[in-house]
Short mmCIF file of C-alpha atoms in Angstrom, two decimals:
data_model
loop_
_atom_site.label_atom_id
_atom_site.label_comp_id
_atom_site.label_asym_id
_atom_site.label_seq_id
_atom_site.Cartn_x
_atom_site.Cartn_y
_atom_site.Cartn_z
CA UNK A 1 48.12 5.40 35.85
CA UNK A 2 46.82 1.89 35.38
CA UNK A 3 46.55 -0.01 38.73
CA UNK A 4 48.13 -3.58 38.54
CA UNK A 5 44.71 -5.93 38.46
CA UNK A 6 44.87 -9.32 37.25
CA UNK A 7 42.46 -7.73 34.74
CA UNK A 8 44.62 -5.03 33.73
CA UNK A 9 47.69 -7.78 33.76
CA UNK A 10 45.63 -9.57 31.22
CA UNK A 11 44.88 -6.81 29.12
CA UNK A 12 48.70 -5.92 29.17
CA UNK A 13 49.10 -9.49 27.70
CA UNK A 14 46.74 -8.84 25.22
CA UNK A 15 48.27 -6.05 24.01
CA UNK A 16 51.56 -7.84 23.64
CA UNK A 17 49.88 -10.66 21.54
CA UNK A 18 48.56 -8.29 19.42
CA UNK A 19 51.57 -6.91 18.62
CA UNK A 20 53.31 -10.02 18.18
CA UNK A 21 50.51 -11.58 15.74
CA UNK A 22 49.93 -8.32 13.85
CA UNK A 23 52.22 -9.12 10.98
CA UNK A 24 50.82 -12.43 10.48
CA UNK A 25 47.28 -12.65 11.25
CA UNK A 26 46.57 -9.77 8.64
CA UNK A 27 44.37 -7.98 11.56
CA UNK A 28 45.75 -4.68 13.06
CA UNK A 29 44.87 -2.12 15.82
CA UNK A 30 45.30 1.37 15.52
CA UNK A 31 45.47 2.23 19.16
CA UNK A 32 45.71 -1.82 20.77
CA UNK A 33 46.07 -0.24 24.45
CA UNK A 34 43.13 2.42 23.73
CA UNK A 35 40.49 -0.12 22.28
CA UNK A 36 41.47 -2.95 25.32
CA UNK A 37 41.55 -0.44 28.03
CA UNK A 38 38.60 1.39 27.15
CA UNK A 39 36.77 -0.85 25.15
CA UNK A 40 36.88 -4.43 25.24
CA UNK A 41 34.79 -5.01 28.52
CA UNK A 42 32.15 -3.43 26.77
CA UNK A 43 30.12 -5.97 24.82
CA UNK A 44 28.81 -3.58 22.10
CA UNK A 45 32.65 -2.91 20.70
CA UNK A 46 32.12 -6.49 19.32
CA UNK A 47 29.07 -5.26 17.37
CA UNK A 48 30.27 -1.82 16.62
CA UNK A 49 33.86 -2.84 15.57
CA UNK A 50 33.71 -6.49 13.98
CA UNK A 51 29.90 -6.61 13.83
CA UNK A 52 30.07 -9.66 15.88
CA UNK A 53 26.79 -9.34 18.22
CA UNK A 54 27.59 -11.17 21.43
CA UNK A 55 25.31 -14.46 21.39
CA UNK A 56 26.69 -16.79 24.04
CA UNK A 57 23.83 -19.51 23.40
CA UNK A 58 25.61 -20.76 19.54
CA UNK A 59 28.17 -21.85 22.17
CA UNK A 60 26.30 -23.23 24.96
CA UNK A 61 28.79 -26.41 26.42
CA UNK A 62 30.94 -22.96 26.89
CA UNK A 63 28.79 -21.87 29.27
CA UNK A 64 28.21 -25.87 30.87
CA UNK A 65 30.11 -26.91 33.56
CA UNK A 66 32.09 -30.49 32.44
CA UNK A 67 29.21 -32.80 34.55
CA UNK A 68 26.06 -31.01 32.62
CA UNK A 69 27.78 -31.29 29.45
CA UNK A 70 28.15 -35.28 29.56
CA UNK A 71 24.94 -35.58 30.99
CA UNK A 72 23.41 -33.45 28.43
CA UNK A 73 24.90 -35.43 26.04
CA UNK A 74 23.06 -38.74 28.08
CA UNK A 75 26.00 -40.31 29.76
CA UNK A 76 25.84 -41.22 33.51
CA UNK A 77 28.26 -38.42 35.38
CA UNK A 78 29.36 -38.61 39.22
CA UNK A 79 31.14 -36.05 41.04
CA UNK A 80 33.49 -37.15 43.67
CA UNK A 81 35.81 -35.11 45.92
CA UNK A 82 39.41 -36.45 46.87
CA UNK A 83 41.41 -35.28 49.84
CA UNK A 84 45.18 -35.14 49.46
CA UNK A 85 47.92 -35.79 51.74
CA UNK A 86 48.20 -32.09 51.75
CA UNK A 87 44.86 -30.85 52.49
CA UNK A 88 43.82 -30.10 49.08
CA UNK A 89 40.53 -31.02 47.90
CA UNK A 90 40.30 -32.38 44.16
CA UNK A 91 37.64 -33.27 42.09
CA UNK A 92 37.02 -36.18 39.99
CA UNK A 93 34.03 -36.28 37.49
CA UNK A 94 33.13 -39.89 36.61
CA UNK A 95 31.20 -41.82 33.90
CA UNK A 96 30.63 -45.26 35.17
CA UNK A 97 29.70 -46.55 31.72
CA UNK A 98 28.59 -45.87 28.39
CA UNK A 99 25.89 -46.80 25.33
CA UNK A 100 27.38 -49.93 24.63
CA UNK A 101 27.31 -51.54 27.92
CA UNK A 102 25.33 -50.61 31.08
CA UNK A 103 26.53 -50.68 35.45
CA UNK A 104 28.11 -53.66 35.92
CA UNK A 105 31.16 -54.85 39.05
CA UNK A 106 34.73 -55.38 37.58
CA UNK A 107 34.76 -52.66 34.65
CA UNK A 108 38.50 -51.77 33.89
CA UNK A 109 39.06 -48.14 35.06
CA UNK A 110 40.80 -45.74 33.79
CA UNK A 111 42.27 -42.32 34.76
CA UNK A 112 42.65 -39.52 32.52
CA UNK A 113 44.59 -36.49 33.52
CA UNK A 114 44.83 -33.26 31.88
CA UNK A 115 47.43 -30.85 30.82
CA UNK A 116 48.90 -27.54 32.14
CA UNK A 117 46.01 -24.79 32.30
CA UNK A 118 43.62 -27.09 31.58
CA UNK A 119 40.34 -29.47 32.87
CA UNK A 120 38.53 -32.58 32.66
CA UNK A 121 36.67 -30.64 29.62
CA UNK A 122 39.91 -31.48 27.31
CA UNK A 123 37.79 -35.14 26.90
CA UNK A 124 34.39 -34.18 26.51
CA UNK A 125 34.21 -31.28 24.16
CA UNK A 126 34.94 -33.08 20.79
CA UNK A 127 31.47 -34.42 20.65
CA UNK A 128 30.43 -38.39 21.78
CA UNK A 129 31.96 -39.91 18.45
CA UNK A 130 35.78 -38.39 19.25
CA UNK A 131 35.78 -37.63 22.78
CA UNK A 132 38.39 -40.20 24.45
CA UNK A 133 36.28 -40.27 27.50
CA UNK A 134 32.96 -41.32 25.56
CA UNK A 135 35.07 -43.55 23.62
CA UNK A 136 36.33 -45.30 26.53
CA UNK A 137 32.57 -45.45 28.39
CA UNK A 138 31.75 -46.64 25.18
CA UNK A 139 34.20 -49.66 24.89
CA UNK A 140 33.03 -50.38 28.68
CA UNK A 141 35.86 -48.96 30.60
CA UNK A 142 34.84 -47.31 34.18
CA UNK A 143 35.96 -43.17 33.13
CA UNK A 144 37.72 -41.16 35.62
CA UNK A 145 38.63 -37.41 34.80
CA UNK A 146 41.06 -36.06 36.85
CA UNK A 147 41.66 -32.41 37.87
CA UNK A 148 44.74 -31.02 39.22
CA UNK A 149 44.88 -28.86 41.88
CA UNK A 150 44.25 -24.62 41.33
CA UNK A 151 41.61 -25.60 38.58
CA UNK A 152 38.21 -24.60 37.75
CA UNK A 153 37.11 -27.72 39.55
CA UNK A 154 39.92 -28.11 42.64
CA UNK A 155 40.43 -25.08 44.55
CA UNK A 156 39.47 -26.15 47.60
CA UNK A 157 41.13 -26.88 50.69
CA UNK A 158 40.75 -27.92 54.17
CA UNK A 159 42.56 -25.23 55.65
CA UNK A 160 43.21 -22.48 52.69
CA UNK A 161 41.49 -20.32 50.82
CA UNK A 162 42.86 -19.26 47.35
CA UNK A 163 41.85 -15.70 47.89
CA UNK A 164 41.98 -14.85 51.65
CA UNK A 165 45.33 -17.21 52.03
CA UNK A 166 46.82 -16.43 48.19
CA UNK A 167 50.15 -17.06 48.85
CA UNK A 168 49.78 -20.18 50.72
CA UNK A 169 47.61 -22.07 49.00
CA UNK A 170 49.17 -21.18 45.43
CA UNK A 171 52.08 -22.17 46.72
CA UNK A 172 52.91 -25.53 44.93
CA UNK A 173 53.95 -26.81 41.62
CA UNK A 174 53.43 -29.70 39.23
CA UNK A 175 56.07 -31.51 42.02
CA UNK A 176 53.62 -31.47 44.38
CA UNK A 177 50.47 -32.89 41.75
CA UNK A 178 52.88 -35.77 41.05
CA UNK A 179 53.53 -36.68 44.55
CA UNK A 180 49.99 -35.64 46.65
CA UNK A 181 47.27 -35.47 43.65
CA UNK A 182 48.13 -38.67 41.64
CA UNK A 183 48.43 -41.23 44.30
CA UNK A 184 45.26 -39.96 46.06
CA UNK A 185 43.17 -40.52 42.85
CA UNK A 186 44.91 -43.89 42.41
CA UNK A 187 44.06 -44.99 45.92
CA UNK A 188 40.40 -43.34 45.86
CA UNK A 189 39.33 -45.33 42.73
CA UNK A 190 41.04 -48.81 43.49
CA UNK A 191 39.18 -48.72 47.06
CA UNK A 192 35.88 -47.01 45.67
CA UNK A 193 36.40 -49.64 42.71
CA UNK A 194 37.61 -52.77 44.24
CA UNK A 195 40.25 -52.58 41.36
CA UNK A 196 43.64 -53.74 42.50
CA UNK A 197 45.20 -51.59 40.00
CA UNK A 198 44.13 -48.97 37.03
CA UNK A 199 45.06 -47.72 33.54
CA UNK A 200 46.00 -43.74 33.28
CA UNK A 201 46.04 -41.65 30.55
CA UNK A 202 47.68 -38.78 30.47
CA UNK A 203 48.21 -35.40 28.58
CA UNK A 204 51.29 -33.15 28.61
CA UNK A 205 51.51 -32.01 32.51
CA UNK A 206 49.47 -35.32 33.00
CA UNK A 207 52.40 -37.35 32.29
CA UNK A 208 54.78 -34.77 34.13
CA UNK A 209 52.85 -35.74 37.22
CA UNK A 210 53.07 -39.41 36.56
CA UNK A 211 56.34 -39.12 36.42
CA UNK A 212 57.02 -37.83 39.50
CA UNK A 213 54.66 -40.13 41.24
CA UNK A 214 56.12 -42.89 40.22
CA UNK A 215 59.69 -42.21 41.00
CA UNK A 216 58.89 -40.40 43.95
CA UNK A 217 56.41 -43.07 45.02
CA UNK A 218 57.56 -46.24 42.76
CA UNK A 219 55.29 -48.47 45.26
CA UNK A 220 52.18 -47.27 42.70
CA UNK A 221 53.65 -48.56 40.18
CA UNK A 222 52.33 -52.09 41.05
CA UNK A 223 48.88 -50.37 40.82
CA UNK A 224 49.02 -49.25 37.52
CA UNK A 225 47.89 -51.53 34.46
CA UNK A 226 48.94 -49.32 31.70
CA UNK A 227 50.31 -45.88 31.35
CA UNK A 228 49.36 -43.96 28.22
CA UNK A 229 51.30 -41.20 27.61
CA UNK A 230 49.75 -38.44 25.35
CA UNK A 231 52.44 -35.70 24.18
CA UNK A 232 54.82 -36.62 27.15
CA UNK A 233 56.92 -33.83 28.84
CA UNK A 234 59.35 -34.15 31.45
CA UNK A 235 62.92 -32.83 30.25
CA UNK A 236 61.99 -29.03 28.67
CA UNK A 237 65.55 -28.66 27.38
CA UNK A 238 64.55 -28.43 23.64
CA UNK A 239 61.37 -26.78 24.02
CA UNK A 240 60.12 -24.76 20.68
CA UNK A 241 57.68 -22.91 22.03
CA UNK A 242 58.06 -19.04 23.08
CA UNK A 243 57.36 -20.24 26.39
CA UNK A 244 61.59 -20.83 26.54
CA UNK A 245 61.98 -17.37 26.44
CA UNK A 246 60.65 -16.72 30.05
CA UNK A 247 63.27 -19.54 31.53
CA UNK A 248 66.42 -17.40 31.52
CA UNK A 249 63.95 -14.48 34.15
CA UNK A 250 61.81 -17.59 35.68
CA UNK A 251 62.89 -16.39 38.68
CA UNK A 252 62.41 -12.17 38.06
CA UNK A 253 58.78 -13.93 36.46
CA UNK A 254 57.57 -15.23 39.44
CA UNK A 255 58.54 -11.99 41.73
CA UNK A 256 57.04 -9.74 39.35
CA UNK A 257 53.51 -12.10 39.48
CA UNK A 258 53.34 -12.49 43.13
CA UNK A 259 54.42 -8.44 43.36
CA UNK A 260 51.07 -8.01 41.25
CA UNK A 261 48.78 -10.53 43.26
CA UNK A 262 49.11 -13.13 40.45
CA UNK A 263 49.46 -16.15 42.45
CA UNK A 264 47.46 -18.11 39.87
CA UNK A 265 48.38 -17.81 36.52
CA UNK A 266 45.26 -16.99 34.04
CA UNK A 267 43.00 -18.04 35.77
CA UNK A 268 39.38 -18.87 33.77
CA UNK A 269 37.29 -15.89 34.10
CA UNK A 270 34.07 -14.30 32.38
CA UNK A 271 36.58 -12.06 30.24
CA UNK A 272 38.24 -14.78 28.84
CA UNK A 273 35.02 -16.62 28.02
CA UNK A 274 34.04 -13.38 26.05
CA UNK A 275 37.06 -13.53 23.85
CA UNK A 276 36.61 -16.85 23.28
CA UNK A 277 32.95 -17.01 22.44
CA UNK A 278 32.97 -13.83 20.24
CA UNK A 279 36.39 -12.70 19.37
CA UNK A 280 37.53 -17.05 18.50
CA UNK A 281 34.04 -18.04 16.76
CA UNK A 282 34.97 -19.72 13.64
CA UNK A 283 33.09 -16.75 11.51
CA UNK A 284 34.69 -13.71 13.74
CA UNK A 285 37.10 -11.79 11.23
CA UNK A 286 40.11 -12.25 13.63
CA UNK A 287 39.57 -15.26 13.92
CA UNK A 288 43.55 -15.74 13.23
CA UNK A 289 44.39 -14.13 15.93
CA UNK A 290 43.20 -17.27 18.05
CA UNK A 291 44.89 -19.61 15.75
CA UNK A 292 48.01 -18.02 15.53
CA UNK A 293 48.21 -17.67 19.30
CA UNK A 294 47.86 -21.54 19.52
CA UNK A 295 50.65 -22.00 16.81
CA UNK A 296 52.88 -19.97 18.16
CA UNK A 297 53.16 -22.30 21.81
CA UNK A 298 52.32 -25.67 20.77
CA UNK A 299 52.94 -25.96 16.53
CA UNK A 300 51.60 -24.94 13.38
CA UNK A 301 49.00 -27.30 11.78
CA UNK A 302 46.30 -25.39 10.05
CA UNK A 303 44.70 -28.84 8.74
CA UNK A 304 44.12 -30.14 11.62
CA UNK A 305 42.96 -27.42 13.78
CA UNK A 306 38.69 -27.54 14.23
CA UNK A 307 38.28 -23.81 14.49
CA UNK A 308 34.79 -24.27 15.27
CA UNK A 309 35.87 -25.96 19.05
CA UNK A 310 37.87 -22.87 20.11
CA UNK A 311 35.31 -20.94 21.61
CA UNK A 312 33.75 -23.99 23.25
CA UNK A 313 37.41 -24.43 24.59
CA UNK A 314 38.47 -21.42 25.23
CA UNK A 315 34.80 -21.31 27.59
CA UNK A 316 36.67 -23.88 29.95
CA UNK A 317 40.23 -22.84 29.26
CA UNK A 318 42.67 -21.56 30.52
CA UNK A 319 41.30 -23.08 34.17
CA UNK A 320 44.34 -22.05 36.61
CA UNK A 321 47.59 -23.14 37.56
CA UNK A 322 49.70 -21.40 39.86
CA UNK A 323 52.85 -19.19 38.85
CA UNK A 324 54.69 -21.88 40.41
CA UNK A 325 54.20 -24.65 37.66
CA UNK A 326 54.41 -22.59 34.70
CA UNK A 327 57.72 -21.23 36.58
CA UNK A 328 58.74 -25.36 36.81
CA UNK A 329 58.75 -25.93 33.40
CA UNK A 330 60.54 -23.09 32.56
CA UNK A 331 63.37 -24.03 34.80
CA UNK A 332 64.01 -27.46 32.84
CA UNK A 333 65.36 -25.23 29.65
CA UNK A 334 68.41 -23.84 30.43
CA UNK A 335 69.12 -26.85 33.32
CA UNK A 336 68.62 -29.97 30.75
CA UNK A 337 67.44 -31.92 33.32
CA UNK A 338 64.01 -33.09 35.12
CA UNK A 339 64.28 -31.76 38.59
CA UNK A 340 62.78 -30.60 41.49
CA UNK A 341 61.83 -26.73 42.27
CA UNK A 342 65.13 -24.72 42.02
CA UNK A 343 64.57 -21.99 45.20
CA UNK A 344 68.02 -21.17 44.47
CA UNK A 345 71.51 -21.78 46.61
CA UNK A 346 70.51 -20.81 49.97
CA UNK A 347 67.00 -22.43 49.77
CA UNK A 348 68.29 -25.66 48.09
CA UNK A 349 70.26 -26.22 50.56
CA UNK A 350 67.76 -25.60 53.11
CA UNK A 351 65.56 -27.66 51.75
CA UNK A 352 67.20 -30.71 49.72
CA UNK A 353 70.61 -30.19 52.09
CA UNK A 354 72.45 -29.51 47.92
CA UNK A 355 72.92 -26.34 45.72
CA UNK A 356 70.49 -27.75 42.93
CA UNK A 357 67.37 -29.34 42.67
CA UNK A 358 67.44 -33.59 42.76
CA UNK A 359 66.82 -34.91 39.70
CA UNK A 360 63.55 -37.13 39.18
CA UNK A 361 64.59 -40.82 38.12
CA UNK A 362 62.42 -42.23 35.52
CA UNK A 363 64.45 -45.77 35.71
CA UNK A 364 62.52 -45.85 38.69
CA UNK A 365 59.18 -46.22 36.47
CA UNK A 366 58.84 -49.68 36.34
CA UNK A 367 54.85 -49.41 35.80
CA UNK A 368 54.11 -50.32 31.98
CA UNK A 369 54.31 -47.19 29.36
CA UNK A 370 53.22 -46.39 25.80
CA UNK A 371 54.45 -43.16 24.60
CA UNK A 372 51.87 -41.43 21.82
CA UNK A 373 53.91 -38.06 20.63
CA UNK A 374 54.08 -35.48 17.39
CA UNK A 375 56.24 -34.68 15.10
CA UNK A 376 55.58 -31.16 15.16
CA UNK A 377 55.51 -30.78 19.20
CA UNK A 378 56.81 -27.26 20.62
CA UNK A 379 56.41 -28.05 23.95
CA UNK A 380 57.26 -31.78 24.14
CA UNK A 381 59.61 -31.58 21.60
CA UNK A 382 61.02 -35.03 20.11
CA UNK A 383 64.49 -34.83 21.72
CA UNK A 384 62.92 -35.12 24.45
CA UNK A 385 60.34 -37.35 24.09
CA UNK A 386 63.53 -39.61 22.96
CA UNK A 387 65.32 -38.86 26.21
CA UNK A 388 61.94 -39.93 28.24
CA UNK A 389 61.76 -43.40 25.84
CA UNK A 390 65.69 -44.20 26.74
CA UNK A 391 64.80 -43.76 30.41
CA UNK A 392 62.09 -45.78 31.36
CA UNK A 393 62.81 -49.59 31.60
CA UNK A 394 59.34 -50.85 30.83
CA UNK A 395 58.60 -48.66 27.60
CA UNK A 396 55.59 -50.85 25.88
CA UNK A 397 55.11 -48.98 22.75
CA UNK A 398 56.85 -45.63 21.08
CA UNK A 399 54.21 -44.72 18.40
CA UNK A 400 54.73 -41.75 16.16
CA UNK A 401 51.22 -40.11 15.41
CA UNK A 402 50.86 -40.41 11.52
CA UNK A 403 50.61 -36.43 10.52
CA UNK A 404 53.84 -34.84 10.07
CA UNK A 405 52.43 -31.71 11.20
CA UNK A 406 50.64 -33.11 14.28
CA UNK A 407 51.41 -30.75 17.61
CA UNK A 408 50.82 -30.27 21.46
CA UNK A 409 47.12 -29.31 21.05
CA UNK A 410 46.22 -31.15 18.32
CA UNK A 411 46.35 -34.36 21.04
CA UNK A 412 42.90 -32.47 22.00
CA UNK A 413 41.35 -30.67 19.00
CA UNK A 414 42.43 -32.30 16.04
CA UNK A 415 39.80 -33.08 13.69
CA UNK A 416 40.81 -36.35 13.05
CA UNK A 417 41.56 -37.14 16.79
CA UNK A 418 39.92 -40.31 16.54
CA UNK A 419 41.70 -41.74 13.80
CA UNK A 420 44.84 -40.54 14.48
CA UNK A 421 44.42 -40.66 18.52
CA UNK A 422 42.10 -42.10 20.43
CA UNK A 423 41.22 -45.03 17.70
CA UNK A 424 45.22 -46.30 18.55
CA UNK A 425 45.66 -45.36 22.39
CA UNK A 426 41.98 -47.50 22.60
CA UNK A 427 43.08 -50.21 20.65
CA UNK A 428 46.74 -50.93 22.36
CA UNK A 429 44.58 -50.26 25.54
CA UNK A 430 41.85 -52.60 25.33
CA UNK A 431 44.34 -55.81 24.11
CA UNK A 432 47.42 -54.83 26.75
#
């Protein structure tokens, strides 16, 4: 019998997807458990099967880490290492300027924050002419790229190791990013800076954690300039995406993971670099498969989708998150509302003295927003994205992105990002 392994839990996963995207991907399996068991860690199935022969260097920023890529690419890059509240030790790559201006004091920063599962790599990997974070260096903002705790680039902490102390240190969701992770960036770069406040930019679970920051800590909202919101999520109640369908056993979910030693869920790994290298390059003949997986959670938008960036970002991605956060946003489905952690009865009332979660309260948000969303979002779904725009009482700007089609990931891969994107949130940026 198969031993439970996060690799075998993977493969399991795999085997699901193929069944799921055999009908419309064209591509079949005669035996999908046989060829991933037996065959997929061994590099010459590529050849001998798809006659795809495993070259990792027509990819190489998938094999960079985030600060060799943007100095490859000749921008200045600093690492920095922030301590939360909490112990946890998160990383912040920075590019002080860019080609249009060089070093100089009193350079606007700004703060951009990835989404679930994902790195400071969502802002470099589009090349220096669409990246947001060139784009910015370029325009002569100071560039901060955050990373959330359990990444590729934050698991670290002063007391707890994510292997030898799983269950502790995994232990936290995007609650605690929103009130330990945020505010320890914001106070690192306004004191490192001299800045009395700065502009943030966020993505998806970005915005979730600014959120909760600033209603759970609505003294940094004096610190912030501007707020850019990039496919905001907060309420999950009208969520499109399959991802609905685990919120009904979120709780049976997250026993089962930790039962199997999944305390992080898929994690980046040299397996999942290999499928997307070989099995996601742009000339691979199931290719589709890759695609269709990304439809199927965050929209279908064939146009806009730059096949030729998925096995650069699928190098870097997934990066971690723990069971915890993906378990979070499952929770808001069926509940309609934007809460805290539900432990249940017994532990809610342990721990918030009520039977249910409290509620976070975005009239709290006084900081400045602009809301950038898609029409086509499964995961931030418009409802929502309405409900967020009624809440908050300083709501600068509600702009529609101008592609009927446009989805969750296409706020990072789109090949007309910059026009569509960046161009706008730089623009409304630069003049607010």
């Amino acid at each position: 019998m198969m031993a439970f392994s996060k690799k075998n839990f993977i493969k399991i996963a795999l085997i699901a997807l193929f069944a799921i995207l055999e009908g419309t991907s064209g591509f079949s399996i005669h035996d999908p458990a046989s060829f991933l068991v037996d065959n997929l860690s061994n590099e010459l199935i590529l050849e001998e099967s798809f006659g795809i022969a495993p070259s990792f260097a027509d990819h190489e920023d998938a094999n960079l880490t985030v600060p060799q890529i943007i100095a490859k690419y000749g921008y200045p890059i600093e690492v920095h290492n922030v301590t939360t509240e909490d112990g946890f030790i998160i990383q912040l790559h920075r590019i002080p300027y860019g080609r249009n201006c060089g070093p100089a004091e009193g350079k606007k920063a700004v703060l951009i924050q990835h989404g679930l599962m994902c790195d400071s790599s969502n802002w470099v990997l589009n090349g220096v002419n669409k990246s947001l974070s060139y784009l910015l260096a370029d325009a002569c903002f100071d560039v901060w790229l955050g990373n959330a705790r359990g990444n590729t680039y934050s698991k670290r902490h002063l007391r707890l190791d994510p292997v030898a102390d799983k269950e502790a240190f995994w232990d936290f969701s995007y609650h605690d990013m929103g009130i330990y992770d945020v505010p320890a960036n914001i106070d690192y770069i306004t004191e490192l800076t001299g800045n009395d406040g700065i502009y943030y930019i966020g993505h998806s679970m970005g915005t979730t954690m600014f959120w909760i920051a600033m209603s759970e800590r609505p003294e940094y909202n004096a610190k912030i300039k501007l707020m850019s919101a990039l496919a905001p999520v907060a309420h999950t109640e009208h969520m499109i995406s399959p991802i609905r369908l685990i919120a009904p056993f979120s709780a049976e979910i997250e026993w089962l993971l930790k039962m199997f030693g999944l305390h992080e869920f898929l994690p980046s790994n040299e397996f999942m670099q290999l499928i997307g290298q070989q099995l996601c390059d742009e000339n691979s003949p199931i290719q589709p498969i890759c695609s269709n997986f990304l439809f199927i959670l965050c929209g279908f938008n064939p146009d806009q989708l730059d096949t030729s960036l998925l096995p650069v970002l699928l190098g870097h991605l997934p990066a971690g998150a723990s069971v915890r956060t993906v378990v979070h946003y499952a929770q808001g489905v069926p509940s309609g509302t934007f809460s805290q952690y539900d432990y249940g009865t017994e532990k809610n009332m342990e721990k918030y003295g009520q039977p249910t979660p409290p509620e976070y309260d975005l009239t709290k948000i006084t900081a400045p927003v602009a809301l950038y969303w898609g029409e086509n979002d499964w995961l931030g779904a418009k409802p929502d994205t309405q409900r967020i725009a009624e809440l908050l009482p300083n709501l600068q700007r509600y702009y529609r992105i101008k592609d009927e089609l446009f989805n969750h990931l296409d706020f990072l891969v789109a090949k007309q990002i910059r026009e569509l994107v960046n161009d706008p949130v730089i623009e409304f940026l630069e003049n607010y």
